[in-house]
mmCIF file of C-alpha atoms in Angstrom:
data_model
loop_
_atom_site.group_PDB
_atom_site.id
_atom_site.type_symbol
_atom_site.label_atom_id
_atom_site.label_comp_id
_atom_site.label_asym_id
_atom_site.label_seq_id
_atom_site.Cartn_x
_atom_site.Cartn_y
_atom_site.Cartn_z
ATOM 1 C CA UNK A 289 5.256 -15.440 23.907
ATOM 2 C CA UNK A 290 9.030 -15.236 23.387
ATOM 3 C CA UNK A 291 11.394 -13.392 25.746
ATOM 4 C CA UNK A 292 11.742 -10.240 23.627
ATOM 5 C CA UNK A 293 7.981 -9.834 23.320
ATOM 6 C CA UNK A 294 7.613 -10.461 27.061
ATOM 7 C CA UNK A 295 10.195 -7.752 27.782
ATOM 8 C CA UNK A 296 8.568 -5.249 25.427
ATOM 9 C CA UNK A 297 5.157 -5.758 27.015
ATOM 10 C CA UNK A 298 6.583 -5.428 30.519
ATOM 11 C CA UNK A 299 8.583 -2.260 29.773
ATOM 12 C CA UNK A 300 5.560 -0.671 28.119
ATOM 13 C CA UNK A 301 3.596 -1.208 31.340
ATOM 14 C CA UNK A 302 6.539 -0.474 33.657
ATOM 15 C CA UNK A 303 8.853 2.150 32.164
ATOM 16 C CA UNK A 304 12.152 3.290 33.704
ATOM 17 C CA UNK A 305 13.032 0.118 35.560
ATOM 18 C CA UNK A 306 16.465 -1.486 35.936
ATOM 19 C CA UNK A 307 17.412 -4.752 34.262
ATOM 20 C CA UNK A 308 17.098 -6.632 37.558
ATOM 21 C CA UNK A 309 13.677 -5.135 38.272
ATOM 22 C CA UNK A 310 12.582 -6.140 34.783
ATOM 23 C CA UNK A 311 14.012 -9.650 35.161
ATOM 24 C CA UNK A 312 12.164 -10.170 38.431
ATOM 25 C CA UNK A 313 9.007 -8.561 37.063
ATOM 26 C CA UNK A 314 8.596 -10.838 34.052
ATOM 27 C CA UNK A 315 8.776 -13.993 36.235
ATOM 28 C CA UNK A 316 10.831 -15.944 33.735
ATOM 29 C CA UNK A 317 12.691 -19.176 34.411
ATOM 30 C CA UNK A 318 15.559 -17.940 32.256
ATOM 31 C CA UNK A 319 18.820 -16.716 33.790
ATOM 32 C CA UNK A 320 19.355 -13.040 34.529
ATOM 33 C CA UNK A 321 22.239 -13.008 32.021
ATOM 34 C CA UNK A 322 19.795 -14.157 29.310
ATOM 35 C CA UNK A 323 17.449 -11.292 30.155
ATOM 36 C CA UNK A 324 20.382 -8.850 29.973
ATOM 37 C CA UNK A 325 21.371 -10.148 26.535
ATOM 38 C CA UNK A 326 17.779 -9.865 25.302
ATOM 39 C CA UNK A 327 17.579 -6.283 26.595
ATOM 40 C CA UNK A 328 20.834 -5.470 24.802
ATOM 41 C CA UNK A 329 19.445 -6.886 21.554
ATOM 42 C CA UNK A 330 16.286 -4.789 21.911
ATOM 43 C CA UNK A 331 18.441 -1.683 22.422
ATOM 44 C CA UNK A 332 20.547 -2.523 19.341
ATOM 45 C CA UNK A 333 17.399 -3.058 17.258
ATOM 46 C CA UNK A 334 16.008 0.286 18.401
ATOM 47 C CA UNK A 335 12.937 -1.114 20.172
ATOM 48 C CA UNK A 336 13.958 0.173 23.603
ATOM 49 C CA UNK A 337 16.270 2.930 24.835
ATOM 50 C CA UNK A 338 18.264 3.414 28.015
ATOM 51 C CA UNK A 339 18.620 6.343 30.363
ATOM 52 C CA UNK A 340 21.316 6.683 33.009
ATOM 53 C CA UNK A 341 24.568 4.741 33.349
ATOM 54 C CA UNK A 342 25.963 1.798 35.288
ATOM 55 C CA UNK A 343 23.749 0.627 38.136
ATOM 56 C CA UNK A 344 21.447 3.572 37.442
ATOM 57 C CA UNK A 345 20.582 2.331 33.912
ATOM 58 C CA UNK A 346 16.840 2.270 33.240
ATOM 59 C CA UNK A 347 14.947 0.960 30.201
ATOM 60 C CA UNK A 348 12.123 2.589 28.245
ATOM 61 C CA UNK A 349 10.253 1.853 25.021
ATOM 62 C CA UNK A 350 11.823 3.666 22.074
ATOM 63 C CA UNK A 351 9.719 6.341 20.338
ATOM 64 C CA UNK A 352 10.377 4.422 17.109
ATOM 65 C CA UNK A 353 9.188 1.088 18.543
ATOM 66 C CA UNK A 354 5.923 1.157 16.620
ATOM 67 C CA UNK A 355 7.835 1.616 13.378
ATOM 68 C CA UNK A 356 9.921 -1.510 13.582
ATOM 69 C CA UNK A 357 8.510 -4.120 15.939
ATOM 70 C CA UNK A 358 7.732 -7.289 13.927
ATOM 71 C CA UNK A 359 4.045 -7.923 13.247
ATOM 72 C CA UNK A 360 2.779 -11.351 12.244
ATOM 73 C CA UNK A 361 0.843 -10.641 9.046
ATOM 74 C CA UNK A 362 -1.156 -13.857 9.156
ATOM 75 C CA UNK A 363 -2.430 -13.208 12.674
ATOM 76 C CA UNK A 364 -3.014 -9.516 12.000
ATOM 77 C CA UNK A 365 -5.201 -10.098 8.956
ATOM 78 C CA UNK A 366 -7.247 -12.814 10.641
ATOM 79 C CA UNK A 367 -9.239 -9.894 12.009
ATOM 80 C CA UNK A 368 -11.762 -8.316 9.679
ATOM 81 C CA UNK A 369 -11.329 -4.694 8.616
ATOM 82 C CA UNK A 370 -13.751 -3.286 11.167
ATOM 83 C CA UNK A 371 -12.225 -5.322 14.009
ATOM 84 C CA UNK A 372 -8.702 -3.930 13.625
ATOM 85 C CA UNK A 373 -7.592 -1.048 15.841
ATOM 86 C CA UNK A 374 -5.794 1.279 13.432
ATOM 87 C CA UNK A 375 -4.534 4.793 12.799
ATOM 88 C CA UNK A 376 -7.401 5.936 10.595
ATOM 89 C CA UNK A 377 -5.901 9.212 9.397
ATOM 90 C CA UNK A 378 -2.643 10.435 7.918
ATOM 91 C CA UNK A 379 -0.011 10.900 10.616
ATOM 92 C CA UNK A 380 1.909 14.152 10.053
ATOM 93 C CA UNK A 381 3.950 13.551 13.232
ATOM 94 C CA UNK A 382 5.318 10.401 11.624
ATOM 95 C CA UNK A 383 6.776 12.362 8.695
ATOM 96 C CA UNK A 384 7.774 15.520 10.552
ATOM 97 C CA UNK A 385 9.099 14.119 13.848
ATOM 98 C CA UNK A 386 9.446 10.339 14.085
ATOM 99 C CA UNK A 387 11.025 9.339 10.759
ATOM 100 C CA UNK A 388 13.592 12.182 10.675
ATOM 101 C CA UNK A 389 14.892 11.101 14.083
ATOM 102 C CA UNK A 390 15.448 7.386 13.442
ATOM 103 C CA UNK A 391 17.687 5.126 11.426
ATOM 104 C CA UNK A 392 15.421 2.987 9.276
ATOM 105 C CA UNK A 393 17.780 0.013 9.069
ATOM 106 C CA UNK A 394 19.587 -1.753 11.899
ATOM 107 C CA UNK A 395 23.391 -1.923 11.747
ATOM 108 C CA UNK A 396 23.182 -5.524 10.537
ATOM 109 C CA UNK A 397 20.644 -4.661 7.837
ATOM 110 C CA UNK A 398 22.685 -1.678 6.711
ATOM 111 C CA UNK A 399 25.808 -3.820 6.489
ATOM 112 C CA UNK A 400 23.934 -6.418 4.445
ATOM 113 C CA UNK A 401 22.680 -3.781 1.995
ATOM 114 C CA UNK A 402 26.081 -2.086 1.703
ATOM 115 C CA UNK A 403 27.777 -5.428 1.012
ATOM 116 C CA UNK A 404 25.252 -6.144 -1.729
ATOM 117 C CA UNK A 405 25.819 -2.690 -3.221
ATOM 118 C CA UNK A 406 29.576 -3.292 -3.294
ATOM 119 C CA UNK A 407 28.903 -6.565 -5.118
ATOM 120 C CA UNK A 408 26.753 -4.677 -7.618
ATOM 121 C CA UNK A 409 29.463 -2.069 -8.235
ATOM 122 C CA UNK A 410 32.096 -4.745 -8.694
ATOM 123 C CA UNK A 411 29.903 -6.725 -11.087
ATOM 124 C CA UNK A 412 29.042 -3.643 -13.140
ATOM 125 C CA UNK A 413 32.703 -2.652 -13.395
ATOM 126 C CA UNK A 414 33.347 -5.835 -15.376
ATOM 127 C CA UNK A 415 30.450 -5.328 -17.809
ATOM 128 C CA UNK A 416 30.769 -3.681 -21.190
ATOM 129 C CA UNK A 417 28.370 -0.830 -21.962
ATOM 130 C CA UNK A 418 26.275 -3.110 -24.166
ATOM 131 C CA UNK A 419 26.182 -5.891 -21.571
ATOM 132 C CA UNK A 420 25.133 -3.429 -18.870
ATOM 133 C CA UNK A 421 22.388 -2.055 -21.118
ATOM 134 C CA UNK A 422 21.144 -5.602 -21.787
ATOM 135 C CA UNK A 423 20.855 -6.276 -18.052
ATOM 136 C CA UNK A 424 19.047 -2.986 -17.486
ATOM 137 C CA UNK A 425 16.637 -3.876 -20.282
ATOM 138 C CA UNK A 426 15.916 -7.213 -18.633
ATOM 139 C CA UNK A 427 15.338 -5.574 -15.265
ATOM 140 C CA UNK A 428 13.091 -2.929 -16.838
ATOM 141 C CA UNK A 429 10.893 -5.612 -18.383
ATOM 142 C CA UNK A 430 10.610 -7.446 -15.067
ATOM 143 C CA UNK A 431 9.853 -4.227 -13.182
ATOM 144 C CA UNK A 432 7.218 -3.132 -15.703
ATOM 145 C CA UNK A 433 5.553 -6.542 -15.462
ATOM 146 C CA UNK A 434 5.601 -6.937 -11.681
ATOM 147 C CA UNK A 435 4.653 -3.332 -10.896
ATOM 148 C CA UNK A 436 1.688 -3.678 -13.255
ATOM 149 C CA UNK A 437 0.767 -7.157 -11.989
ATOM 150 C CA UNK A 438 0.546 -5.853 -8.425
ATOM 151 C CA UNK A 439 -2.122 -3.470 -9.723
ATOM 152 C CA UNK A 440 -4.119 -6.255 -11.415
ATOM 153 C CA UNK A 441 -2.572 -6.286 -14.900
ATOM 154 C CA UNK A 442 -3.245 -9.589 -16.694
ATOM 155 C CA UNK A 443 -0.159 -9.821 -18.924
ATOM 156 C CA UNK A 444 2.275 -12.637 -18.206
ATOM 157 C CA UNK A 445 5.999 -11.939 -18.030
ATOM 158 C CA UNK A 446 6.515 -13.513 -21.462
ATOM 159 C CA UNK A 447 3.677 -11.441 -22.949
ATOM 160 C CA UNK A 448 5.182 -8.341 -21.359
ATOM 161 C CA UNK A 449 8.556 -9.090 -22.944
ATOM 162 C CA UNK A 450 6.969 -9.470 -26.387
ATOM 163 C CA UNK A 451 5.071 -6.223 -25.942
ATOM 164 C CA UNK A 452 8.014 -4.144 -24.757
ATOM 165 C CA UNK A 453 10.554 -5.615 -27.162
ATOM 166 C CA UNK A 454 8.475 -6.219 -30.287
ATOM 167 C CA UNK A 455 5.356 -4.074 -29.707
ATOM 168 C CA UNK A 456 3.304 -7.282 -29.938
ATOM 169 C CA UNK A 457 0.095 -7.084 -27.905
ATOM 170 C CA UNK A 458 -1.367 -10.214 -26.315
ATOM 171 C CA UNK A 459 -4.587 -11.546 -27.803
ATOM 172 C CA UNK A 460 -7.681 -11.128 -25.668
ATOM 173 C CA UNK A 461 -6.041 -8.747 -23.172
ATOM 174 C CA UNK A 462 -7.467 -5.309 -22.330
ATOM 175 C CA UNK A 463 -5.884 -2.394 -24.203
ATOM 176 C CA UNK A 464 -5.275 -0.603 -20.904
ATOM 177 C CA UNK A 465 -3.075 -3.486 -19.722
ATOM 178 C CA UNK A 466 -0.730 -2.962 -22.662
ATOM 179 C CA UNK A 467 -0.803 0.801 -22.156
ATOM 180 C CA UNK A 468 0.104 0.444 -18.484
ATOM 181 C CA UNK A 469 3.116 -1.709 -19.340
ATOM 182 C CA UNK A 470 4.310 0.584 -22.118
ATOM 183 C CA UNK A 471 3.987 3.555 -19.759
ATOM 184 C CA UNK A 472 6.149 1.780 -17.194
ATOM 185 C CA UNK A 473 8.861 1.199 -19.766
ATOM 186 C CA UNK A 474 8.698 4.841 -20.851
ATOM 187 C CA UNK A 475 9.004 6.019 -17.239
ATOM 188 C CA UNK A 476 11.972 3.707 -16.590
ATOM 189 C CA UNK A 477 13.682 4.914 -19.765
ATOM 190 C CA UNK A 478 13.098 8.499 -18.653
ATOM 191 C CA UNK A 479 14.733 8.074 -15.256
ATOM 192 C CA UNK A 480 17.625 6.148 -16.820
ATOM 193 C CA UNK A 481 18.221 8.998 -19.279
ATOM 194 C CA UNK A 482 17.822 11.706 -16.608
ATOM 195 C CA UNK A 483 19.619 10.326 -13.530
ATOM 196 C CA UNK A 484 19.727 13.732 -11.813
ATOM 197 C CA UNK A 485 16.014 14.385 -12.202
ATOM 198 C CA UNK A 486 15.296 13.552 -8.556
ATOM 199 C CA UNK A 487 18.182 15.590 -7.128
ATOM 200 C CA UNK A 488 16.907 17.252 -5.044
ATOM 201 C CA UNK A 489 13.500 15.621 -4.857
ATOM 202 C CA UNK A 490 10.638 17.977 -5.765
ATOM 203 C CA UNK A 491 6.879 17.582 -6.104
ATOM 204 C CA UNK A 492 6.993 18.614 -9.766
ATOM 205 C CA UNK A 493 9.318 15.705 -10.603
ATOM 206 C CA UNK A 494 6.971 13.242 -8.874
ATOM 207 C CA UNK A 495 4.031 14.650 -10.844
ATOM 208 C CA UNK A 496 5.985 14.259 -14.085
ATOM 209 C CA UNK A 497 6.649 10.563 -13.466
ATOM 210 C CA UNK A 498 3.031 10.004 -12.487
ATOM 211 C CA UNK A 499 1.903 11.684 -15.720
ATOM 212 C CA UNK A 500 4.014 9.273 -17.774
ATOM 213 C CA UNK A 501 2.657 6.250 -15.900
ATOM 214 C CA UNK A 502 -1.031 7.145 -16.330
ATOM 215 C CA UNK A 503 -0.873 8.468 -19.897
ATOM 216 C CA UNK A 504 -3.884 7.326 -21.999
ATOM 217 C CA UNK A 505 -5.393 5.436 -19.039
ATOM 218 C CA UNK A 506 -8.182 7.893 -18.250
ATOM 219 C CA UNK A 507 -6.569 8.885 -14.947
ATOM 220 C CA UNK A 508 -6.448 12.490 -13.766
ATOM 221 C CA UNK A 509 -2.970 13.947 -13.609
ATOM 222 C CA UNK A 510 -1.669 16.261 -10.903
ATOM 223 C CA UNK A 511 -2.539 16.202 -7.212
ATOM 224 C CA UNK A 512 -6.091 15.047 -6.607
ATOM 225 C CA UNK A 513 -8.837 17.370 -5.430
ATOM 226 C CA UNK A 514 -11.335 14.728 -4.339
ATOM 227 C CA UNK A 515 -11.536 12.095 -1.655
ATOM 228 C CA UNK A 516 -10.292 8.549 -2.329
ATOM 229 C CA UNK A 517 -10.656 5.294 -0.467
ATOM 230 C CA UNK A 518 -8.166 2.426 -0.172
ATOM 231 C CA UNK A 519 -9.441 -1.103 -0.760
ATOM 232 C CA UNK A 520 -9.005 -3.466 2.184
ATOM 233 C CA UNK A 521 -8.619 -0.881 4.949
ATOM 234 C CA UNK A 522 -10.412 1.813 6.917
ATOM 235 C CA UNK A 523 -7.378 4.107 6.616
ATOM 236 C CA UNK A 524 -8.564 7.430 5.185
ATOM 237 C CA UNK A 525 -5.972 9.352 3.113
ATOM 238 C CA UNK A 526 -5.921 13.135 3.209
ATOM 239 C CA UNK A 527 -8.796 14.627 1.230
ATOM 240 C CA UNK A 528 -7.666 18.265 1.045
ATOM 241 C CA UNK A 529 -5.444 19.304 -1.864
ATOM 242 C CA UNK A 530 -3.498 21.764 0.277
ATOM 243 C CA UNK A 531 -2.842 19.156 2.966
ATOM 244 C CA UNK A 532 -1.791 16.630 0.326
ATOM 245 C CA UNK A 533 0.702 19.113 -1.087
ATOM 246 C CA UNK A 534 1.930 19.871 2.425
ATOM 247 C CA UNK A 535 2.434 16.153 3.088
ATOM 248 C CA UNK A 536 4.384 15.798 -0.161
ATOM 249 C CA UNK A 537 6.550 18.784 0.739
ATOM 250 C CA UNK A 538 7.275 17.292 4.165
ATOM 251 C CA UNK A 539 8.138 13.984 2.503
ATOM 252 C CA UNK A 540 10.510 15.707 0.063
ATOM 253 C CA UNK A 541 12.177 17.543 2.945
ATOM 254 C CA UNK A 542 12.575 14.260 4.840
ATOM 255 C CA UNK A 543 14.030 12.354 1.886
ATOM 256 C CA UNK A 544 16.355 15.189 0.873
ATOM 257 C CA UNK A 545 17.659 15.451 4.448
ATOM 258 C CA UNK A 546 18.441 11.746 4.740
ATOM 259 C CA UNK A 547 22.004 10.822 3.766
ATOM 260 C CA UNK A 548 21.417 7.087 3.493
ATOM 261 C CA UNK A 549 20.337 6.160 -0.053
ATOM 262 C CA UNK A 550 18.575 2.980 1.069
ATOM 263 C CA UNK A 551 16.507 5.011 3.539
ATOM 264 C CA UNK A 552 15.619 7.500 0.808
ATOM 265 C CA UNK A 553 14.434 4.724 -1.505
ATOM 266 C CA UNK A 554 12.404 2.874 1.123
ATOM 267 C CA UNK A 555 10.779 6.064 2.435
ATOM 268 C CA UNK A 556 9.681 6.969 -1.091
ATOM 269 C CA UNK A 557 8.161 3.526 -1.573
ATOM 270 C CA UNK A 558 6.010 3.726 1.518
ATOM 271 C CA UNK A 559 5.241 7.436 1.866
ATOM 272 C CA UNK A 560 4.119 8.085 -1.705
ATOM 273 C CA UNK A 561 1.718 5.183 -1.308
ATOM 274 C CA UNK A 562 0.647 6.384 2.154
ATOM 275 C CA UNK A 563 -0.063 9.954 1.024
ATOM 276 C CA UNK A 564 -2.099 8.783 -2.007
ATOM 277 C CA UNK A 565 -1.502 12.104 -3.743
ATOM 278 C CA UNK A 566 -3.119 11.053 -7.019
ATOM 279 C CA UNK A 567 -6.476 9.644 -8.009
ATOM 280 C CA UNK A 568 -4.780 6.441 -9.199
ATOM 281 C CA UNK A 569 -1.279 5.143 -9.890
ATOM 282 C CA UNK A 570 0.214 6.001 -6.492
ATOM 283 C CA UNK A 571 2.005 2.711 -5.828
ATOM 284 C CA UNK A 572 3.248 2.509 -9.426
ATOM 285 C CA UNK A 573 4.654 6.006 -9.061
ATOM 286 C CA UNK A 574 6.245 5.074 -5.731
ATOM 287 C CA UNK A 575 8.064 2.074 -7.227
ATOM 288 C CA UNK A 576 9.448 4.100 -10.134
ATOM 289 C CA UNK A 577 10.427 7.110 -8.004
ATOM 290 C CA UNK A 578 12.134 4.822 -5.496
ATOM 291 C CA UNK A 579 14.151 3.257 -8.296
ATOM 292 C CA UNK A 580 14.941 6.704 -9.687
ATOM 293 C CA UNK A 581 16.500 7.568 -6.335
ATOM 294 C CA UNK A 582 18.600 4.394 -6.349
ATOM 295 C CA UNK A 583 19.754 4.973 -9.915
ATOM 296 C CA UNK A 584 20.544 8.645 -9.250
ATOM 297 C CA UNK A 585 23.160 7.465 -6.746
ATOM 298 C CA UNK A 586 24.360 4.584 -8.962
ATOM 299 C CA UNK A 587 22.764 1.957 -6.721
ATOM 300 C CA UNK A 588 21.233 -1.243 -8.026
ATOM 301 C CA UNK A 589 17.578 -0.753 -9.062
ATOM 302 C CA UNK A 590 14.890 -3.177 -7.891
ATOM 303 C CA UNK A 591 12.471 -5.115 -10.101
ATOM 304 C CA UNK A 592 10.282 -6.629 -7.314
ATOM 305 C CA UNK A 593 9.998 -9.652 -9.617
ATOM 306 C CA UNK A 594 9.716 -12.308 -6.915
ATOM 307 C CA UNK A 595 7.558 -10.387 -4.466
ATOM 308 C CA UNK A 596 4.125 -11.865 -3.822
ATOM 309 C CA UNK A 597 1.492 -9.281 -4.770
ATOM 310 C CA UNK A 598 -0.682 -10.117 -1.755
ATOM 311 C CA UNK A 599 2.264 -9.957 0.645
ATOM 312 C CA UNK A 600 3.230 -6.586 -0.855
ATOM 313 C CA UNK A 601 -0.272 -5.216 -0.328
ATOM 314 C CA UNK A 602 -0.472 -6.584 3.217
ATOM 315 C CA UNK A 603 2.871 -5.012 4.126
ATOM 316 C CA UNK A 604 1.607 -1.704 2.787
ATOM 317 C CA UNK A 605 -1.668 -1.995 4.714
ATOM 318 C CA UNK A 606 0.330 -2.637 7.905
ATOM 319 C CA UNK A 607 2.071 0.669 7.332
ATOM 320 C CA UNK A 608 -1.197 2.485 6.586
ATOM 321 C CA UNK A 609 -2.927 1.103 9.665
ATOM 322 C CA UNK A 610 -0.114 0.793 12.235
ATOM 323 C CA UNK A 611 2.635 3.010 10.789
ATOM 324 C CA UNK A 612 4.824 -0.080 11.081
ATOM 325 C CA UNK A 613 7.688 -0.632 8.624
ATOM 326 C CA UNK A 614 8.852 -4.101 9.599
ATOM 327 C CA UNK A 615 7.103 -6.145 6.880
ATOM 328 C CA UNK A 616 7.826 -3.702 4.079
ATOM 329 C CA UNK A 617 11.443 -3.252 5.129
ATOM 330 C CA UNK A 618 11.876 -7.018 4.856
ATOM 331 C CA UNK A 619 10.456 -6.946 1.314
ATOM 332 C CA UNK A 620 12.803 -4.115 0.326
ATOM 333 C CA UNK A 621 15.913 -5.926 1.583
ATOM 334 C CA UNK A 622 14.908 -9.223 -0.039
ATOM 335 C CA UNK A 623 14.195 -7.558 -3.381
ATOM 336 C CA UNK A 624 17.422 -5.565 -3.379
ATOM 337 C CA UNK A 625 19.338 -8.785 -2.763
ATOM 338 C CA UNK A 626 17.440 -10.529 -5.554
ATOM 339 C CA UNK A 627 18.204 -7.709 -8.005
ATOM 340 C CA UNK A 628 21.944 -7.703 -7.265
ATOM 341 C CA UNK A 629 22.219 -11.481 -7.600
ATOM 342 C CA UNK A 630 19.940 -11.795 -10.639
ATOM 343 C CA UNK A 631 20.710 -9.012 -13.080
ATOM 344 C CA UNK A 632 24.312 -8.011 -12.714
#
């Protein structure tokens, strides 16, 4: 167990102690100055908070600790579904109280993302309109492919390019696979042509994007009226249409109130998937809506091209079961960096 984890565990069991009391309580062979530095890092990262000043400073676990503390995915998923201690039901407090009160990204993460965005803006400023459109077309193909692949689509990236550019279907592939990809491209084109469609974010706009994505796939449109299950977890999404609509409204309020565009985009990615408002196509809708938010503010869109589908699903399950953002936040940052460095 490393020092930070040792400190977190101790403060959870012994809140409102001074740094010296904590140092003596953890029985470490490290110097007191090392403990102080580790406590300062935990405060900066938002895992713990302080009360009082000077010699009267005490340390407590932050209310947002559960959101951000790193979880080892490999160890977590060594336990079978029924062995994991999880939040089984939708957490309204998370959306109404916890998330509005926290900064999703640390100062270092925010600086990294802002630097990448400045690089994107500078790169785009040197592109002609046709060159920019060519890069957006390339990103759209990659996004359509990866978003569909995460959901089990069998088309390769090359087959996807042929389909979206030349309307050439792949031999031996299900018709629905081609339809799913074509729907993605149509949805991406729609948000590119209507950059203000998500400003402010409304449920009707989310339903419209979902309708494009599931067209001709035999999926019910609009907010679901029946119960659904999520493969790989005992998390139970809301099963009441009125509660689902309420959750979506709370999510829209949260996203509209946030000033940070990166926070808006990440919250849409996770919360639309968490709410499971539709019978199918929730994660696809989340990825497109998240990109719509980025593009509405002239931020670099994300293709997710290099994300591992299993890692993506595990990060999402961690959020469903523990309301923890750490794994998915890491994916978001990595994929934003990839997009800036790859397409523009």
